[in-house]
Coordinates of C-alpha atoms in Angstrom, one line a residue:
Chain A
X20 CA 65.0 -14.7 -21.4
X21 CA 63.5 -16.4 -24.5
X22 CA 60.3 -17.6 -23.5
X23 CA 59.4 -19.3 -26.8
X24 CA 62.4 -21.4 -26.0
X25 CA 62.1 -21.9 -21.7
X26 CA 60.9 -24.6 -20.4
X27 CA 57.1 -25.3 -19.4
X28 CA 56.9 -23.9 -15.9
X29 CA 59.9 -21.3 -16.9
X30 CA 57.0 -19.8 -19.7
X31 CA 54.1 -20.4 -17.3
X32 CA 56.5 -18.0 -14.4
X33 CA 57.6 -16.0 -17.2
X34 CA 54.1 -14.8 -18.4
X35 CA 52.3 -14.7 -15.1
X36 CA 53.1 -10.8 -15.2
X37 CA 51.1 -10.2 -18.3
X38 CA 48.0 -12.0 -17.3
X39 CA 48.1 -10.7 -14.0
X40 CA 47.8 -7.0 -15.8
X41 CA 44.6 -8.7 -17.7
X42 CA 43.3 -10.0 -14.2
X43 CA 43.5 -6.1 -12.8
X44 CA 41.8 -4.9 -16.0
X45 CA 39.3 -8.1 -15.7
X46 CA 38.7 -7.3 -11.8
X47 CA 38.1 -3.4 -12.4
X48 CA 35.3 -4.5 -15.3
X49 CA 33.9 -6.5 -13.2
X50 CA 33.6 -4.6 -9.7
X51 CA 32.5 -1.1 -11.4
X52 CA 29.7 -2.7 -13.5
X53 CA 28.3 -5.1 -11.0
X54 CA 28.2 -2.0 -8.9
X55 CA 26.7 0.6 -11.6
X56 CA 24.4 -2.2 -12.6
X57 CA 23.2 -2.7 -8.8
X58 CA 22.8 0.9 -8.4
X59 CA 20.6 1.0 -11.9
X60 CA 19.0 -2.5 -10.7
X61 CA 17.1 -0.8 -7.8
X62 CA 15.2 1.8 -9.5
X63 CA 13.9 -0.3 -12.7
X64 CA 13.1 -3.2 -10.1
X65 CA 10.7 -0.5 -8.2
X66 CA 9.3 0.8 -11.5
X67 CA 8.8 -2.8 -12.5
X68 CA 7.3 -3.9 -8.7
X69 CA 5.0 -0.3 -7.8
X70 CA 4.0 1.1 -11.2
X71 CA 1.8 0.4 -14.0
X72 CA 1.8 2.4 -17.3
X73 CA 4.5 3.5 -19.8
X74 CA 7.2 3.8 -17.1
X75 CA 6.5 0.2 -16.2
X76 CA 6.3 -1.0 -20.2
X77 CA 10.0 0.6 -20.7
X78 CA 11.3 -0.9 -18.1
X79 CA 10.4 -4.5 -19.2
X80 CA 11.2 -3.7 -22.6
X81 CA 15.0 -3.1 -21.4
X82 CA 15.2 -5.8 -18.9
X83 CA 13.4 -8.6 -21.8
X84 CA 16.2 -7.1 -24.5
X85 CA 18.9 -7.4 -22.0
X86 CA 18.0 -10.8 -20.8
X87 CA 17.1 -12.2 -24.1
X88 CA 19.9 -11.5 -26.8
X89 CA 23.2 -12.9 -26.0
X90 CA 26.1 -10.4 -24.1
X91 CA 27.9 -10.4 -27.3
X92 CA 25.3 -8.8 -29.2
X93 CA 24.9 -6.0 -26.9
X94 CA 28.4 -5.2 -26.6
X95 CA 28.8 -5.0 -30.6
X96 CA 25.7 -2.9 -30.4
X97 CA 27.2 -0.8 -27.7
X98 CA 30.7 -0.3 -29.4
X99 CA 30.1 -1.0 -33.1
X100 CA 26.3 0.1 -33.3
X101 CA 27.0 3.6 -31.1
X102 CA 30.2 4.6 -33.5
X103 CA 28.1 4.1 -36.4
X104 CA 25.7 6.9 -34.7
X105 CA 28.8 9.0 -33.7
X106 CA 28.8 8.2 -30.6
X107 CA 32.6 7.0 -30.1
X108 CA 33.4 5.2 -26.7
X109 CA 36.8 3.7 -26.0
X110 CA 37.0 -0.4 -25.5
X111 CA 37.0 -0.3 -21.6
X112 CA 34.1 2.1 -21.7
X113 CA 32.3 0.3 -24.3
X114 CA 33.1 -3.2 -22.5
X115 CA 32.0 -1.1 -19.4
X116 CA 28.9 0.1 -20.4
X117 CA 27.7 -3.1 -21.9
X118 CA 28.5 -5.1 -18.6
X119 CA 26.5 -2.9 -17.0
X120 CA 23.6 -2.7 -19.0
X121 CA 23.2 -6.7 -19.0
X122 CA 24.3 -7.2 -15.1
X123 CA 21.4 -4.6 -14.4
X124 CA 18.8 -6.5 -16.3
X125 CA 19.3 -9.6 -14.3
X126 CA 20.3 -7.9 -11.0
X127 CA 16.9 -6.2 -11.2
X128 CA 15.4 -9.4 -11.7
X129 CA 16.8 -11.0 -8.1
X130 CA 16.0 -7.8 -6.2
X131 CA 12.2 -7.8 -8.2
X132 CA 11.5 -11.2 -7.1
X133 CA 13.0 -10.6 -3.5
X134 CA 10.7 -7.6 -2.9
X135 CA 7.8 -9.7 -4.0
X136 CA 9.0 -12.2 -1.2
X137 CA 8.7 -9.8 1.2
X138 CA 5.3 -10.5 2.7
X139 CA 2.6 -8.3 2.5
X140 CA 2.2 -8.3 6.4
X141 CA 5.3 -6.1 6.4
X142 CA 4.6 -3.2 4.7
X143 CA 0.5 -3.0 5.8
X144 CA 2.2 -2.9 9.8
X145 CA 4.8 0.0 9.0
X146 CA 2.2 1.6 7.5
X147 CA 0.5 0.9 10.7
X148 CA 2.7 2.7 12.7
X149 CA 2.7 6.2 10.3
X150 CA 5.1 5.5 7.8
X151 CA 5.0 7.0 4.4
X152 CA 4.9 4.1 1.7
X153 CA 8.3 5.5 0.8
X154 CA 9.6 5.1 4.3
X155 CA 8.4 1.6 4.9
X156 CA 10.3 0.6 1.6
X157 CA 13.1 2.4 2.9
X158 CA 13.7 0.7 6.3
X159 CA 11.6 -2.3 6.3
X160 CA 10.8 -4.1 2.8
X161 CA 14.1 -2.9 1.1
X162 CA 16.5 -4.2 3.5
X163 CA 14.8 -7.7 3.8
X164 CA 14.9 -7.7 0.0
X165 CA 18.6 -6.9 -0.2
X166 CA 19.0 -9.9 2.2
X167 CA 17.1 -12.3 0.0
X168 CA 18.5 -11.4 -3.4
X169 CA 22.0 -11.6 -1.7
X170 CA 22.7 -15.4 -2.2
X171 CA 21.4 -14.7 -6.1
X172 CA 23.7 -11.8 -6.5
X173 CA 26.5 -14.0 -5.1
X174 CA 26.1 -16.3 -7.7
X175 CA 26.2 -12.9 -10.1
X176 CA 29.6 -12.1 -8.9
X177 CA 31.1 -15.4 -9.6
X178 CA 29.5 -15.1 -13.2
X179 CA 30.4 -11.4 -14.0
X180 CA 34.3 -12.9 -13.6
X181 CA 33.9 -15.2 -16.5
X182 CA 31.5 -12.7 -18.8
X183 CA 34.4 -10.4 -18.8
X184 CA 35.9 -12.6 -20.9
X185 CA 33.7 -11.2 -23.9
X186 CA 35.2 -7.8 -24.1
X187 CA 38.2 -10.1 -26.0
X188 CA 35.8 -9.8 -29.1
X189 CA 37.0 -5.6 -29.1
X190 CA 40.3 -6.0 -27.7
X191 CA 39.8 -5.1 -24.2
X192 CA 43.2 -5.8 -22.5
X193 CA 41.6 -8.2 -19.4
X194 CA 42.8 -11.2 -18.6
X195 CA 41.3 -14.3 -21.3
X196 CA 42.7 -11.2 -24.3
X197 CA 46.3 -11.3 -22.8
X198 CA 45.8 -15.0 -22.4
X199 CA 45.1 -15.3 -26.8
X200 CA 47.7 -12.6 -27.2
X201 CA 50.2 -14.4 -25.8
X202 CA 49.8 -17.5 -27.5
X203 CA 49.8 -15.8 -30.9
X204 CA 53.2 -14.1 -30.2
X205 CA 54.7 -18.1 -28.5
X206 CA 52.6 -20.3 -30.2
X207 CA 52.1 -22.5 -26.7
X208 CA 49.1 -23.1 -26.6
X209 CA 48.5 -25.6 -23.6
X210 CA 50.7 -23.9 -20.9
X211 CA 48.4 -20.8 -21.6
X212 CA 45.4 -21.9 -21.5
X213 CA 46.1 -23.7 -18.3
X214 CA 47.5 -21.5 -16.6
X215 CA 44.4 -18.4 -17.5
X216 CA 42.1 -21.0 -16.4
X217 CA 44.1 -21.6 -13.1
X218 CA 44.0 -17.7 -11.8
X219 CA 40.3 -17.7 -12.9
X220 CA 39.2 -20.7 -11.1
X221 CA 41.5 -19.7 -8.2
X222 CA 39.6 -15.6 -8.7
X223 CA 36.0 -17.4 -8.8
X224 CA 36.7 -19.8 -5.7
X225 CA 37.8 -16.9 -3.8
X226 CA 34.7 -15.1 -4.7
X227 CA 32.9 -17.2 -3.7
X228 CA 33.9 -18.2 -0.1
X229 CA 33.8 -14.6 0.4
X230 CA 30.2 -14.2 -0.9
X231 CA 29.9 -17.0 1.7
X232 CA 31.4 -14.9 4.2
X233 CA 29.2 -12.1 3.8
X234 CA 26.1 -14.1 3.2
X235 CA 27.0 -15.7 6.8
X236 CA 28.1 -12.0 8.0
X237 CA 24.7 -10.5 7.5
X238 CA 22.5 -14.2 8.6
X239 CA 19.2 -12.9 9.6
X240 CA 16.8 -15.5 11.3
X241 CA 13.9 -16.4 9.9
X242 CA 15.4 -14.6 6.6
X243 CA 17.3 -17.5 5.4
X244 CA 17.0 -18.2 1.6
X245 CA 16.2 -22.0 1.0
X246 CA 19.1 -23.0 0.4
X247 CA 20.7 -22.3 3.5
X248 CA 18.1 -23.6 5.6
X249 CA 18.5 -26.8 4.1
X250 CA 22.4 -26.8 4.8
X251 CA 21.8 -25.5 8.3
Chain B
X7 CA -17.8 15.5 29.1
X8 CA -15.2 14.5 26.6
X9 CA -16.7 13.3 23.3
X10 CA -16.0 9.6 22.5
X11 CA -12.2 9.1 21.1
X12 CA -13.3 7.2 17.9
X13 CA -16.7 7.1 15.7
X14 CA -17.7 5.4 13.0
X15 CA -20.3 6.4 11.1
X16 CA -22.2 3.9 8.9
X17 CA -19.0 2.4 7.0
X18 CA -19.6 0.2 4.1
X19 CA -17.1 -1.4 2.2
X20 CA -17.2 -4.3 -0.9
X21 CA -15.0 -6.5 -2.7
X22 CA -16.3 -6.7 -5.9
X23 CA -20.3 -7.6 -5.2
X24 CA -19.3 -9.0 -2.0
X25 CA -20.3 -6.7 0.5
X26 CA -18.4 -7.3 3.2
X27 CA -19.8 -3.7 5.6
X28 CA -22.9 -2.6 5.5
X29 CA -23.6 0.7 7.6
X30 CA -21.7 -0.2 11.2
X31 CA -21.8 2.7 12.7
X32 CA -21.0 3.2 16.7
X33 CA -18.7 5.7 19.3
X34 CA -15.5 4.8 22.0
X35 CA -15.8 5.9 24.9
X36 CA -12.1 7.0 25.9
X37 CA -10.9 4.3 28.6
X38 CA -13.4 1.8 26.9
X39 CA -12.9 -1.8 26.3
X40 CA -15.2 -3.3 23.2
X41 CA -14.6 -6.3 22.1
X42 CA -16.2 -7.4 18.4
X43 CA -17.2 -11.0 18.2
X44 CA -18.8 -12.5 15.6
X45 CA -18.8 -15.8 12.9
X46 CA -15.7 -15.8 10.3
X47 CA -16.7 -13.9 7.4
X48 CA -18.5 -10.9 8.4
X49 CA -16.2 -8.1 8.3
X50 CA -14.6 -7.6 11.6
X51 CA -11.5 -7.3 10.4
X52 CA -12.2 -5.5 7.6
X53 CA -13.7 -2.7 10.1
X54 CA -10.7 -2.3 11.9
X55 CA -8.6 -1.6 8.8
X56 CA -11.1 0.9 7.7
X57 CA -11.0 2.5 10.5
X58 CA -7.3 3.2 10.3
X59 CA -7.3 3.5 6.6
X60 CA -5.3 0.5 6.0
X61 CA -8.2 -0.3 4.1
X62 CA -10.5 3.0 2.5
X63 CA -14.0 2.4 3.2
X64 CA -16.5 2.7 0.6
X65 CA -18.6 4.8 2.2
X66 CA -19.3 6.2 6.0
X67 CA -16.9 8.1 8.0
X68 CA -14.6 7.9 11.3
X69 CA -13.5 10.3 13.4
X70 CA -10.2 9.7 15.9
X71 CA -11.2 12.6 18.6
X72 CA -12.5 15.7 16.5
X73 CA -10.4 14.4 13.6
X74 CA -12.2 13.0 10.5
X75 CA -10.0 10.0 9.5
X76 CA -11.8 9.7 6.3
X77 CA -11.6 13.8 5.7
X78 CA -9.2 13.2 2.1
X79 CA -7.4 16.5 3.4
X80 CA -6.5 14.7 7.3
X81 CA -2.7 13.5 7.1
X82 CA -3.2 9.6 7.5
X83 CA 0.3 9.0 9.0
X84 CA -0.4 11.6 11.2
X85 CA -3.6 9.8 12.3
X86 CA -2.2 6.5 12.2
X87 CA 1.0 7.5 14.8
X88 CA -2.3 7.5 17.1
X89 CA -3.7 4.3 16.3
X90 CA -1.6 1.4 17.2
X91 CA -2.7 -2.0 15.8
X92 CA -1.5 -5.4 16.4
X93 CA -2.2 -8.2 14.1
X94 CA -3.0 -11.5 14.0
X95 CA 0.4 -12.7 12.4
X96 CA 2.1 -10.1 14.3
X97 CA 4.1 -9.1 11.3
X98 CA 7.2 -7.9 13.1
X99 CA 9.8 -6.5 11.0
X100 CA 11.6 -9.7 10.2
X101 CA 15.0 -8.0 9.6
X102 CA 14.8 -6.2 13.1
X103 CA 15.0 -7.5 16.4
X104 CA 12.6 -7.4 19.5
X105 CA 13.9 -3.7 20.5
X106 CA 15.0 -2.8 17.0
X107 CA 11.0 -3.1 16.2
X108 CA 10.0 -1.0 19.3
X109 CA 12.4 1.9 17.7
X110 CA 12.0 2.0 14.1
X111 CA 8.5 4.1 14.1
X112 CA 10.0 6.3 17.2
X113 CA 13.3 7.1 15.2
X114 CA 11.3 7.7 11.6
X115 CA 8.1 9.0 12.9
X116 CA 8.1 10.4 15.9
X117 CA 11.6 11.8 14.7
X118 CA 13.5 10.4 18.1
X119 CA 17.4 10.3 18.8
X120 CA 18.5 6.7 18.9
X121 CA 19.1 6.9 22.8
X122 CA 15.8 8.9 23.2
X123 CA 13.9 5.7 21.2
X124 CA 15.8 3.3 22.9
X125 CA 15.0 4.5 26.2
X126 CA 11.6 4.6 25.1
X127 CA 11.5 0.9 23.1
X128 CA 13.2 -0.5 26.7
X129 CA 10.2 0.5 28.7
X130 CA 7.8 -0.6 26.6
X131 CA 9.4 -4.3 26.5
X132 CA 9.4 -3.9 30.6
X133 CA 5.8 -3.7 30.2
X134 CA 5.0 -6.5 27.9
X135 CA 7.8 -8.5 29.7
X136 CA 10.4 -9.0 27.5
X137 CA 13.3 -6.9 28.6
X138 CA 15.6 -10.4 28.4
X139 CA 14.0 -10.9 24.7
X140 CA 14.8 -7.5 23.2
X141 CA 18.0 -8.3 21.3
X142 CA 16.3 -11.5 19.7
X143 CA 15.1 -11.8 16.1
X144 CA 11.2 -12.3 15.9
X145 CA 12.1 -15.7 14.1
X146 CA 14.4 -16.6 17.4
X147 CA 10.9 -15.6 19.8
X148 CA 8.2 -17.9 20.5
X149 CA 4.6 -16.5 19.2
X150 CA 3.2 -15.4 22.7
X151 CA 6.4 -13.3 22.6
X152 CA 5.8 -12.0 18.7
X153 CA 2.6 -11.0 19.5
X154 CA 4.1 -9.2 23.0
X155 CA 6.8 -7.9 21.3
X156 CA 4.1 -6.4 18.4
X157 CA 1.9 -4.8 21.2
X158 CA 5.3 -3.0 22.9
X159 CA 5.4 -1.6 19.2
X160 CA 1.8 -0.1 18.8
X161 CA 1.9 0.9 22.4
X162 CA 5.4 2.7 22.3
X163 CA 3.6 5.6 19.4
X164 CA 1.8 6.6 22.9
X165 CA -1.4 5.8 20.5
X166 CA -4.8 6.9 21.9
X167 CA -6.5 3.6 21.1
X168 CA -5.2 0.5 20.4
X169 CA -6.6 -1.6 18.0
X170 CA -6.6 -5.8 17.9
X171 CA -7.3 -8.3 14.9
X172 CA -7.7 -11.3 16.6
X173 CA -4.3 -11.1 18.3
X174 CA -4.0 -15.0 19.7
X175 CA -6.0 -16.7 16.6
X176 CA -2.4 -17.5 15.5
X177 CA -1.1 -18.7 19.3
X178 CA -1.2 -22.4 20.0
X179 CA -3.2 -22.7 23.5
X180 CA -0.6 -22.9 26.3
X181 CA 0.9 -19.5 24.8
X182 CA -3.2 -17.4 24.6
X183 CA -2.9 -16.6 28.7
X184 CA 0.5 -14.3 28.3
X185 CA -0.8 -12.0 25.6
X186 CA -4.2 -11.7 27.2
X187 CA -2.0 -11.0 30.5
X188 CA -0.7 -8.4 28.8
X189 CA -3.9 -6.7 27.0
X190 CA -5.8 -6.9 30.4
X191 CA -2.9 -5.0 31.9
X192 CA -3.5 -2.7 29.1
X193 CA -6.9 -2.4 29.8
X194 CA -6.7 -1.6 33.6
X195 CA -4.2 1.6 32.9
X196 CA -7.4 2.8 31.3
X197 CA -6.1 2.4 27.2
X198 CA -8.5 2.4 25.2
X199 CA -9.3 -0.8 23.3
X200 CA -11.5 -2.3 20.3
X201 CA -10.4 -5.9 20.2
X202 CA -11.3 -8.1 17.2
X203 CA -11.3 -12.0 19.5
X204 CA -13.0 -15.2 20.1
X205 CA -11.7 -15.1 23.4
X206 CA -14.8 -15.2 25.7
X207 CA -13.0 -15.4 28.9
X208 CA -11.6 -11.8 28.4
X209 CA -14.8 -10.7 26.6
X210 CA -16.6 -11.5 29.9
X211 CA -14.0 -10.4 32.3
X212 CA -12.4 -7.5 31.0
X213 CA -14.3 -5.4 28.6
X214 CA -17.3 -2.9 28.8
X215 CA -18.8 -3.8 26.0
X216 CA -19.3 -6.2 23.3
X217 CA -20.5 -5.8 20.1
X218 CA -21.4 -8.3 17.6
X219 CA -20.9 -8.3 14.1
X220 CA -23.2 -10.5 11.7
X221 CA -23.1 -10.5 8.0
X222 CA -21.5 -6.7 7.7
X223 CA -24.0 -4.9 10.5
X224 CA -24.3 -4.6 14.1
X225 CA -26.4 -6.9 15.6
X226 CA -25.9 -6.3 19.1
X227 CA -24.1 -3.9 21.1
X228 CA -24.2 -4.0 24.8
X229 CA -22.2 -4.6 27.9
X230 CA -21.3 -8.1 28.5
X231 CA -23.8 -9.3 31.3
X232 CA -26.2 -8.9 29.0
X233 CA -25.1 -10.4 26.1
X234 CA -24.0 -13.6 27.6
X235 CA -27.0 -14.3 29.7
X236 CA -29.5 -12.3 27.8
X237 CA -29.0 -11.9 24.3
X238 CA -31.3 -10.2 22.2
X239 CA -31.2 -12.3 19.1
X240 CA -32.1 -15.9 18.6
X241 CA -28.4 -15.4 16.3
X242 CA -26.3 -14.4 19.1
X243 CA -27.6 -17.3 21.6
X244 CA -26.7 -19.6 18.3
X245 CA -23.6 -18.5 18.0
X246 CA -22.5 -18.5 21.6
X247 CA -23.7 -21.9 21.8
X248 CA -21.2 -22.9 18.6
X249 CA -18.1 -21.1 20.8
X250 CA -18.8 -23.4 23.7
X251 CA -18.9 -26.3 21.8
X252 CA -15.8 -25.2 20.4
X253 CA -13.5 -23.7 23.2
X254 CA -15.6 -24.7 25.9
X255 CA -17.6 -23.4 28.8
X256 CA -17.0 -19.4 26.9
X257 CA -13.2 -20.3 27.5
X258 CA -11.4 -18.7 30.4
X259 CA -8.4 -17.2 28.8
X260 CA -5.7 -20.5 29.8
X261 CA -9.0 -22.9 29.7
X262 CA -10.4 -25.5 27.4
X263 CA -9.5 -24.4 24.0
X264 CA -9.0 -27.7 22.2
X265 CA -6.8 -27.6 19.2
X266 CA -8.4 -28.2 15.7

């Protein structure tokens, strides 16, 4: 079939394929950063919350340069800047890496400020009771933190989708790069862009209920963010 | 004889120049009931988290039994497991519910199986009377039944004393009666109590001896005939006066506390 040629929803059937491969690559991006960056997120948000020093210093320095320059810089940095110093990454892993770094900076940031939410009463009553400082974090102030930053890291999910789209800028195969390759090779523009902007806004709404699922899965009493309460 | 179970020894502690202890020193009897009054301000909560650390005194030491507390080589937790304390704001674990708060310290602690705590946690809400209650959330329970709930957690570390910071400060008046119900049960199956309180009625009723606190020192330590009808200071007499004004004839535990 000549899909410069078929008709409009004939080319928008007709290329669903491709951009469905660029959704998978999209989805993987953004699942095994948000992930890695959640899993880097918890230590640098305990160095930033419980220590003071050089430890402490670093660990502002990387979340202030990751929150402050723009994700396109850092992933030029990242796959450009690296090469230069002979470190060679492939695209994904570049794109990766970068994702990772930036979804870390601000996922430390929710789970910082939810700690500090935790009231004070908490940890001075499982200490109370012969816990180790370690162990109180452990089973009482990290789990209520997790539950408070969860409505923020919700909202990180949903956005992660969409920053994908940067890795376009080094040819990362996700979904907006197949989107732009495909109108270069049929020159239709509108169909295209239409139709990448569907299956993300059909991606982010899904997301999202099921964020709202969760959220609603793991309702604590008394450990509703504001938000909630007020729809409640 | 068996020494007293706790003894503090001329504590001091300051914030900044503030000194907020200065020199209390006295002993526990094992089985003994004391009950520390005194005007806002003057350290009596501040004493009961030195003694248990929660706080490090500046100076003066305590001993739990023939354990110095403030000895830097004594194993704090370890110490602690044996000092239950219940707080004014409760501060239940707000992620857990009633029972799941009874168990956390007797699964991570005390090193229990989860059937062995829960066994454990169950009795412990039988006696504080809130077997129907256990699988709430402490948001879902009313604040007689927080602070109940708190005291089946302190009591469930089989602590050797028990230590209150003026556990029904935070209670609105019709729900004072349920957790004093409870600590005067305490009291009659012979724990051993040092209860922070401006609750006269149980002052009077159920404990040995009161002691009170003014401006970071003992000024009167004695059982409770005598410091209600024959205090030694001209400061005590004062300051019972102000209670009565305030919560009435030295409040029964239910009685005449009017709201602010």
């Amino acid at each position: 079939m000549n899909l410069s040629e078929a008709g409009t929803l004939e080319f928008m059937w007709g290329i669903l394929p491709e951009l469905l491969k660029g959704l998978e690559v999209t989805l993987q991006l953004t699942v095994t950063s948000l992930i890695a960056g959640l899993v880097l997120a918890v230590p640098v948000s305990m160095v930033r919350t419980y220590t003071k020093g050089p430890l402490n210093w670093l660990a502002t320095a990387y979340v202030e340069l990751f929150r402050g320059t723009p994700l396109l810089l850092q992933l030029f940095i990242v796959y450009y800047g690296l090469t230069e110093t002979g470190i060679v990454l492939d695209r994904f892993l570049s794109a990766w890496l970068a994702l990772t770094l930036n979804s870390a900076a601000y996922q430390s940031e929710y789970i910082r400020g939810a700690i500090l939410a935790v009231s004070e009463g908490q940890l001075t009553a499982a200490r109370a009771v012969g816990m180790r400082t370690i162990q109180a974090f452990r089973w009482v102030v990290f789990p209520q933190a997790l539950r408070l930053a969860l409505p923020a890291w919700s909202n990180e999910v949903a956005y992660m989708v969409k920053y994908v789209s940067v890795v376009f800028m080094i040819a990362v195969q996700e979904l907006f790069t197949r989107g732009q390759g495909i109108i270069s090779k049929y020159f239709r523009l509108w169909p295209t862009i239409i139709e990448v902007a569907l299956i993300y806004i059909v991606v982010v709404y899904v997301i999202t209920r099921g964020m709202d699922y969760v959220e609603h899965r793991f309702r604590i009493p008394g450990l509703e963010t504001r938000t909630e309460r007020r729809e409640a | 004889m068996a020494g007293p179970i706790l003894r503090v020894e001329n504590l001091h502690k300051a914030y900044g120049k503030t000194e907020v202890l200065r020199g209390v020193s006295f002993e526990v009897a094992p089985g003994e009931v004391v009950v520390i009054i005194g005007p806002s301000g003057t350290g009596k909560s501040t004493l009961l988290r030195c003694i248990n650390q929660l706080t490090p005194p500046d100076q003066g030491r305590v001993w739990l039994e023939d354990v110095e507390i403030t000895d830097k080589r004594t194993d704090i937790n370890k110490v602690r497991e044996h000092i239950g304390m219940v707080f004014q704001d409760f501060n239940l674990f707000t992620h857990l519910t009633a029972i799941q708060n009874v168990m956390l310290a007797l699964t991570k602690v005390k090193r229990m199986s989860p059937a062995e705590a829960r066994a454990k946690a169950m009795l412990e809400m039988e006696k504080v009377g809130l077997v129907d209650k256990a699988g709430l959330y402490p948001a879902e329970l009313s604040g007689g039944q927080k602070q109940r709930a708190a005291i089946a957690r302190s009591l469930a570390m089989d602590p050797k004393v028990m230590l209150f910071d003026e556990p029904t400060s935070a209670l609105d008046p019709e729900l004072i009666g349920e957790v004093l119900e409870v600590m005067k049960t305490l009291a009659g199956e012979g724990m051993t109590m040092l209860v922070v309180s401006h609750e006269m009625g149980f002052a009077r009723e159920v404990s040995d001896r009161i002691i009170f606190l003014e401006n970071g020192a003992i000024s009167e330590d004695g059982p409770p005939e005598q410091f209600f009808t024959n205090p030694k200071h001209a400061r005590t007499r004062e300051f019972l006066g102000k209670l009565t004004e305030l919560y009435g004839n030295h409040g029964g535990p239910r009685g005449g506390r009017r709201k602010k």
